[in-house]
C-alpha cells in the first residue's frame, strides 16, 4: 500500500448564477513513502483542492483517500497529527514575531514549553531567519512570510508534508535553500506532496510527477519518462530570414517525425526526430542545396516545458485546427495540440 492513496476524488462547486465547476473529476494519486511527488498543472487544474482534501480541510463529493493506511474521510483527527501543511497563501500571525509564530505552533501541538522553544529556534536557523526572529511578521517581506509558514509546517517533524507552491515568491537563493531542505527531509524519510508551477522545480525534486488538468491526472511518470512520452529529440533551426520559412518547413517535414512548429516571427523552427544527429545532417545538407541561410542550428532533448505545454496547452484557437496544414497551426512550443492532449486523456 502506498503512503498516500487517493482514488476517484471528485469535488464540484456551484457558484451562484454560474455553471458548476468540477474542481476534481476522478483524480487518482499514489505516493510511495519517502518520495516526492509533484502535482504539476495550470491555474485552476485542481492542485490546491487536492491538497485541501488530503489535509482534511474539505470533504470531496466522491472518492477515497488514505494516508499511512488511515482513512482521511473517516478519521481526520488521526490524520492531522501526522501531516504538515504549507498552504498556497502563508498562514501566519501578523502580530507575533517569527520565533513566536513557530513557538505557537509547537505549543498548539502540545510540544511542551522548552521543547517547543528549542524546535522554533532550530527552524529559525534552518530557514535563515535569525535576523528576523524577533521582528513581528507584519513587517516581513513576502518571501520571509513564506519561509516562516514552511518552518511552521515542520515544527512537529511530520511523516508527510503537503507543500502548495512552496517556492512561489521566493528569490533564487531562497528557492535553492528550500530545495535543499526538502531534499534532506526526504532523505530522513518524510513523504512529500508538492504542487508547483515551476517545471524546473518538479524536474529537480520530484521522484514522480503527476500532470493534472481539469481535476484529473492526464499523465504521470518520472521527469525522463514524461519527456520520452512526447517523443524523441528536437531539432531546432534559426533562420536568417523569415522569408525562407516555407522552404525550411518543407525540409524539416521531410526529415523530422512531427509537423514542424514555427515561432510567431517565423525564424525559429522545431521538429521532432527519433535520430536527431542524422536528421540534422540531412537537414543542413538540404538547406545548403536550396540556399536557405541559417543563423543557428542544434538539437536537444524535450524539456518538461515541452511536456507541460503539449499536455495542457489550451489555446482556444487550437479547437478544430487539427487538420490545418499551415505550420503555425501546430506550434507545439506555444502550447498547441489540444488534440494530442485529448488523445492522451483517452489512453
Ligand atoms: N471554494 C470554491 N468555490 C468555487 N470554486 C472553487 C472553490 N475552490 C476552488 N474552486 C475552483 O476549482 C478549480 C480548481 O481550483 P484549485 O484552487 O484547486 O486550482 P489550482 O490548481 O490550485 O490553481 P492555481 O495554480 O491557480 O493555484 C478552479 O476552477 C477554482 O475556481
Ligand atoms: Mg492552487
Coordinates of C-alpha atoms and ligand atoms in Angstrom, one line a residue:
X1 CA 0.0 0.0 0.0
X2 CA 1.3 3.4 -0.9
X3 CA 1.8 6.1 1.8
X4 CA -0.8 8.4 0.2
X5 CA -3.5 6.8 -1.8
X6 CA -6.3 8.9 -3.4
X7 CA -8.8 7.2 -5.7
X8 CA -11.6 8.7 -7.7
X9 CA -11.6 12.1 -5.9
X10 CA -14.4 14.4 -7.1
X11 CA -15.4 17.8 -5.9
X12 CA -17.7 20.3 -7.6
X13 CA -18.6 23.8 -6.7
X14 CA -21.7 25.5 -7.8
X15 CA -21.2 29.3 -7.7
X16 CA -24.4 31.4 -7.7
X17 CA -25.8 32.1 -11.1
X18 CA -22.9 30.2 -12.8
X19 CA -22.2 26.8 -14.2
X20 CA -20.8 24.2 -11.7
X21 CA -17.1 23.9 -11.6
X22 CA -15.6 20.4 -11.4
X23 CA -12.5 21.2 -9.4
X24 CA -11.7 17.4 -9.1
X25 CA -13.0 14.9 -11.5
X26 CA -11.9 11.4 -10.6
X27 CA -8.4 12.3 -9.5
X28 CA -6.1 9.4 -8.6
X29 CA -2.8 9.7 -6.8
X30 CA -0.4 7.2 -5.3
X31 CA 2.6 8.4 -3.4
X32 CA 5.2 5.9 -2.0
X33 CA 6.7 6.5 1.4
X34 CA 9.8 8.7 1.5
X35 CA 9.4 10.1 -2.0
X36 CA 8.5 13.4 -3.5
X37 CA 5.5 13.6 -5.9
X38 CA 4.9 16.8 -7.7
X39 CA 1.4 17.9 -8.9
X40 CA 2.0 20.0 -11.9
X41 CA -0.8 21.8 -13.6
X42 CA -2.0 25.1 -14.9
X43 CA -4.0 27.6 -12.9
X44 CA -7.3 26.1 -11.8
X45 CA -6.3 22.5 -12.5
X46 CA -7.3 21.3 -9.0
X47 CA -3.9 21.3 -7.2
X48 CA -5.0 23.2 -4.2
X49 CA -8.3 21.4 -4.0
X50 CA -6.4 18.0 -3.9
X51 CA -4.2 19.3 -1.1
X52 CA -7.2 20.5 0.8
X53 CA -9.0 17.2 0.6
X54 CA -5.9 15.2 1.7
X55 CA -5.2 17.6 4.6
X56 CA -8.8 17.3 5.9
X57 CA -9.7 20.9 5.1
X58 CA -12.6 20.0 2.7
X59 CA -14.5 16.8 2.0
X60 CA -14.8 15.5 -1.5
X61 CA -18.1 14.7 -3.1
X62 CA -16.8 11.2 -4.0
X63 CA -13.7 9.1 -3.8
X64 CA -11.5 7.7 -1.1
X65 CA -8.2 8.7 0.4
X66 CA -5.8 7.2 2.9
X67 CA -2.5 8.4 4.4
X68 CA -0.4 5.8 6.1
X69 CA -3.3 3.4 5.9
X70 CA -5.6 5.8 7.8
X71 CA -8.9 6.8 6.1
X72 CA -8.7 10.6 5.6
X73 CA -12.5 11.0 5.4
X74 CA -13.4 8.7 8.3
X75 CA -10.6 9.7 10.7
X76 CA -9.5 13.3 10.0
X77 CA -8.5 13.6 13.7
X78 CA -5.9 10.8 13.2
X79 CA -4.5 12.4 10.0
X80 CA -3.9 15.9 11.4
X81 CA -1.1 14.9 13.9
X82 CA 0.9 13.1 11.2
X83 CA 0.8 15.8 8.5
X84 CA 2.4 19.2 7.9
X85 CA 0.8 21.7 5.6
X86 CA 2.1 24.8 4.0
X87 CA -0.8 26.3 2.0
X88 CA -0.6 28.4 -1.1
X89 CA -1.0 31.6 0.9
X90 CA 1.1 31.9 4.1
X91 CA -0.9 31.4 7.3
X92 CA 1.0 33.3 9.9
X93 CA 0.0 35.5 12.9
X94 CA 0.9 39.1 11.9
X95 CA 1.2 40.3 15.4
X96 CA 3.7 37.7 16.6
X97 CA 7.4 37.7 15.9
X98 CA 8.9 35.0 13.6
X99 CA 10.1 33.0 16.6
X100 CA 6.8 33.4 18.5
X101 CA 4.9 32.1 15.4
X102 CA 6.9 28.9 15.4
X103 CA 6.7 28.5 19.2
X104 CA 2.9 29.0 19.0
X105 CA 2.7 26.1 16.5
X106 CA 4.7 23.9 18.8
X107 CA 2.5 24.8 21.8
X108 CA -0.6 24.1 19.8
X109 CA 0.8 20.6 19.1
X110 CA 1.5 20.1 22.9
X111 CA 5.2 20.0 22.5
X112 CA 5.9 21.5 25.9
X113 CA 7.4 24.9 26.6
X114 CA 11.1 24.0 26.5
X115 CA 10.9 21.6 23.5
X116 CA 8.7 24.0 21.6
X117 CA 11.1 26.9 22.0
X118 CA 14.1 24.8 21.1
X119 CA 12.4 23.5 17.9
X120 CA 11.4 27.0 17.0
X121 CA 15.0 28.2 17.3
X122 CA 16.3 25.3 15.3
X123 CA 13.9 26.1 12.4
X124 CA 14.7 29.8 12.5
X125 CA 18.4 28.8 11.9
X126 CA 17.5 26.3 9.2
X127 CA 15.4 28.8 7.3
X128 CA 18.0 31.5 7.6
X129 CA 15.7 33.8 9.5
X130 CA 17.9 34.7 12.5
X131 CA 17.9 38.4 11.7
X132 CA 14.2 38.5 11.6
X133 CA 13.3 36.2 14.5
X134 CA 12.4 39.0 16.9
X135 CA 10.6 41.2 14.5
X136 CA 6.8 41.0 14.1
X137 CA 5.7 39.2 11.0
X138 CA 3.6 42.3 9.9
X139 CA 6.9 43.8 8.7
X140 CA 8.1 40.7 6.9
X141 CA 8.6 40.5 3.1
X142 CA 6.6 38.0 1.1
X143 CA 9.5 35.6 0.9
X144 CA 10.1 35.8 4.7
X145 CA 6.5 35.0 5.4
X146 CA 6.6 32.1 3.1
X147 CA 9.7 30.7 4.9
X148 CA 8.1 31.2 8.4
X149 CA 5.0 29.4 7.1
X150 CA 7.0 26.5 5.8
X151 CA 9.0 26.3 9.0
X152 CA 5.7 26.1 10.8
X153 CA 4.8 23.0 8.8
X154 CA 7.9 21.3 10.0
X155 CA 7.6 22.0 13.8
X156 CA 6.2 18.5 14.6
X157 CA 8.5 16.7 12.2
X158 CA 5.5 15.3 10.3
X159 CA 5.7 12.0 8.4
X160 CA 4.1 13.6 5.4
X161 CA 4.4 17.2 4.2
X162 CA 2.0 18.9 1.8
X163 CA 3.5 22.0 0.2
X164 CA 1.3 24.0 -2.1
X165 CA 3.6 26.1 -4.3
X166 CA 6.4 26.2 -1.7
X167 CA 8.7 28.5 -3.6
X168 CA 6.4 30.9 -5.3
X169 CA 7.6 34.3 -4.4
X170 CA 11.0 33.2 -3.2
X171 CA 14.2 34.7 -4.6
X172 CA 16.6 32.3 -6.4
X173 CA 18.8 31.8 -3.3
X174 CA 15.8 31.1 -1.0
X175 CA 14.4 28.7 -3.6
X176 CA 17.6 26.7 -3.7
X177 CA 17.7 26.7 0.1
X178 CA 14.1 25.4 0.1
X179 CA 15.0 22.6 -2.3
X180 CA 17.9 21.6 0.0
X181 CA 15.6 21.5 3.0
X182 CA 13.0 19.4 1.1
X183 CA 15.7 17.1 -0.2
X184 CA 17.1 16.5 3.3
X185 CA 13.7 15.9 4.8
X186 CA 13.0 13.3 2.2
X187 CA 16.4 11.8 2.9
X188 CA 15.2 11.4 6.5
X189 CA 12.1 9.5 5.3
X190 CA 9.5 12.3 5.0
X191 CA 7.0 11.8 2.2
X192 CA 6.3 15.0 0.3
X193 CA 3.4 16.0 -2.0
X194 CA 4.1 19.4 -3.6
X195 CA 2.4 21.5 -6.1
X196 CA 4.3 23.7 -8.4
X197 CA 4.1 25.9 -11.4
X198 CA 7.9 25.6 -11.9
X199 CA 8.9 22.9 -14.2
X200 CA 12.4 23.1 -13.1
X201 CA 11.3 22.5 -9.5
X202 CA 9.4 19.4 -10.4
X203 CA 12.4 18.3 -12.5
X204 CA 14.8 18.8 -9.6
X205 CA 12.8 17.5 -6.7
X206 CA 10.2 15.0 -7.8
X207 CA 10.6 11.3 -8.0
X208 CA 7.3 11.2 -9.8
X209 CA 5.3 13.9 -11.5
X210 CA 1.6 13.9 -12.0
X211 CA 0.4 16.3 -14.6
X212 CA -3.1 17.4 -13.7
X213 CA -5.7 19.3 -15.7
X214 CA -9.4 19.8 -15.3
X215 CA -9.4 17.9 -12.0
X216 CA -7.8 14.7 -13.2
X217 CA -4.3 13.2 -13.9
X218 CA -3.6 13.4 -17.6
X219 CA 0.0 12.0 -17.4
X220 CA 2.4 10.7 -14.8
X221 CA 5.9 9.4 -14.5
X222 CA 9.4 10.5 -13.8
X223 CA 10.6 13.6 -15.5
X224 CA 12.5 11.5 -18.0
X225 CA 9.5 9.2 -18.7
X226 CA 7.3 12.2 -19.4
X227 CA 9.9 13.8 -21.7
X228 CA 10.3 10.5 -23.5
X229 CA 6.5 10.1 -23.8
X230 CA 6.2 13.1 -26.1
X231 CA 8.7 11.6 -28.4
X232 CA 12.4 11.6 -29.3
X233 CA 14.6 14.6 -29.6
X234 CA 14.1 18.0 -31.1
X235 CA 16.0 19.6 -34.0
X236 CA 15.9 23.4 -33.7
X237 CA 16.7 25.8 -36.6
X238 CA 17.1 29.6 -36.6
X239 CA 16.7 31.2 -40.0
X240 CA 18.5 34.4 -41.0
X241 CA 15.3 35.4 -42.8
X242 CA 11.7 34.5 -42.2
X243 CA 11.2 34.6 -46.0
X244 CA 12.8 31.1 -46.1
X245 CA 10.4 29.5 -43.7
X246 CA 8.3 27.9 -46.4
X247 CA 11.3 26.1 -47.8
X248 CA 12.6 25.3 -44.3
X249 CA 9.2 23.8 -43.2
X250 CA 9.2 21.5 -46.3
X251 CA 12.7 20.3 -45.4
X252 CA 12.0 19.7 -41.7
X253 CA 8.8 17.9 -42.6
X254 CA 10.9 15.6 -44.8
X255 CA 13.5 14.6 -42.2
X256 CA 11.5 15.0 -39.0
X257 CA 8.9 12.8 -37.4
X258 CA 6.4 15.6 -36.4
X259 CA 4.8 18.5 -38.1
X260 CA 7.4 21.3 -37.7
X261 CA 6.4 24.2 -35.4
X262 CA 7.3 27.8 -36.3
X263 CA 7.7 30.6 -33.8
X264 CA 5.4 33.6 -34.3
X265 CA 8.1 35.7 -36.0
X266 CA 8.8 32.8 -38.4
X267 CA 12.5 32.4 -37.8
X268 CA 12.7 29.7 -35.2
X269 CA 11.6 26.2 -36.3
X270 CA 11.4 23.0 -34.3
X271 CA 10.8 19.4 -35.4
X272 CA 10.8 16.1 -33.5
X273 CA 13.2 13.3 -34.5
X274 CA 14.0 9.8 -33.3
X275 CA 17.6 10.2 -34.5
X276 CA 18.4 13.9 -34.3
X277 CA 22.1 13.7 -35.3
X278 CA 21.3 12.0 -38.6
X279 CA 18.2 14.2 -39.2
X280 CA 20.3 17.3 -38.5
X281 CA 22.9 16.3 -41.1
X282 CA 20.3 15.8 -43.8
X283 CA 18.5 19.0 -42.9
X284 CA 21.7 21.0 -43.1
X285 CA 22.7 19.4 -46.4
X286 CA 19.2 20.2 -47.9
X287 CA 19.4 23.8 -46.6
X288 CA 22.7 24.2 -48.3
X289 CA 21.4 22.8 -51.6
X290 CA 18.4 25.2 -51.5
X291 CA 20.4 28.2 -50.3
X292 CA 18.5 28.6 -47.0
X293 CA 20.7 30.7 -44.7
X294 CA 21.0 29.6 -41.1
X295 CA 21.7 31.7 -38.1
X296 CA 21.9 28.8 -35.8
X297 CA 21.0 25.0 -35.7
X298 CA 21.1 22.4 -33.0
X299 CA 19.4 19.5 -31.3
X300 CA 18.1 19.0 -27.8
X301 CA 16.0 16.6 -25.8
X302 CA 12.5 17.6 -24.9
X303 CA 12.2 19.7 -21.7
X304 CA 9.4 19.4 -19.2
X305 CA 8.2 22.7 -20.7
X306 CA 7.5 20.8 -23.9
X307 CA 5.7 18.1 -22.0
X308 CA 3.6 20.6 -20.0
X309 CA 2.6 22.7 -23.0
X310 CA 1.9 19.7 -25.1
X311 CA -0.3 18.1 -22.5
X312 CA -2.1 21.0 -21.0
X313 CA -2.0 23.6 -23.8
X314 CA -5.4 25.1 -24.1
X315 CA -5.4 27.6 -26.8
X316 CA -8.9 28.4 -27.9
X317 CA -7.7 28.8 -31.4
X318 CA -6.5 25.2 -31.5
X319 CA -10.0 23.9 -31.4
X320 CA -10.8 22.4 -34.8
X321 CA -7.5 23.2 -36.2
X322 CA -6.2 19.6 -36.1
X323 CA -6.4 19.3 -39.9
X324 CA -4.9 22.7 -40.6
X325 CA -1.9 22.4 -42.9
X326 CA 0.0 25.6 -42.0
X327 CA 2.9 25.1 -39.7
X328 CA 1.6 27.8 -37.4
X329 CA -1.4 25.6 -36.6
X330 CA 0.8 23.0 -34.9
X331 CA 3.1 25.2 -32.9
X332 CA 3.9 22.8 -30.0
X333 CA 6.1 25.4 -28.4
X334 CA 3.2 27.7 -28.0
X335 CA 1.1 25.2 -26.3
X336 CA -0.9 23.8 -29.2
X337 CA -2.0 20.3 -29.8
X338 CA -5.2 20.2 -27.8
X339 CA -6.0 17.2 -29.9
X340 CA -2.9 15.4 -28.7
X341 CA -3.8 16.1 -25.1
X342 CA -7.3 14.7 -25.7
X343 CA -5.7 11.5 -27.2
X344 CA -3.6 11.1 -24.1
X345 CA -6.5 11.6 -21.9
X346 CA -8.3 8.9 -23.7
X347 CA -5.5 6.4 -23.4
Ligands
LIG1 N1 -14.4 27.5 -2.8 C1 -14.5 27.4 -4.1 N2 -15.7 27.9 -4.7 C2 -15.8 27.9 -6.1 N3 -14.9 27.4 -6.9 C3 -13.8 26.9 -6.4 C4 -13.5 26.9 -5.0 N4 -12.3 26.4 -4.8 C5 -11.8 26.1 -6.0 N5 -12.7 26.4 -7.0 C6 -12.5 26.2 -8.4 O1 -12.0 24.9 -8.6 C7 -11.0 24.9 -9.6 C8 -9.7 24.3 -9.1 O2 -9.1 25.2 -8.1 P1 -7.7 25.0 -7.4 O3 -7.6 26.1 -6.4 O4 -7.7 23.6 -6.9 O5 -6.7 25.2 -8.6 P2 -5.1 25.2 -8.6 O6 -4.7 24.1 -9.5 O7 -4.6 25.2 -7.2 O8 -4.8 26.6 -9.3 P3 -3.6 27.7 -9.0 O9 -2.4 27.2 -9.8 O10 -4.2 28.9 -9.6 O11 -3.4 27.7 -7.6 C9 -10.9 26.3 -10.1 O12 -11.7 26.4 -11.2 C10 -11.4 27.1 -9.0 O13 -12.0 28.3 -9.4
LIG2 MG1 -3.5 26.5 -6.1

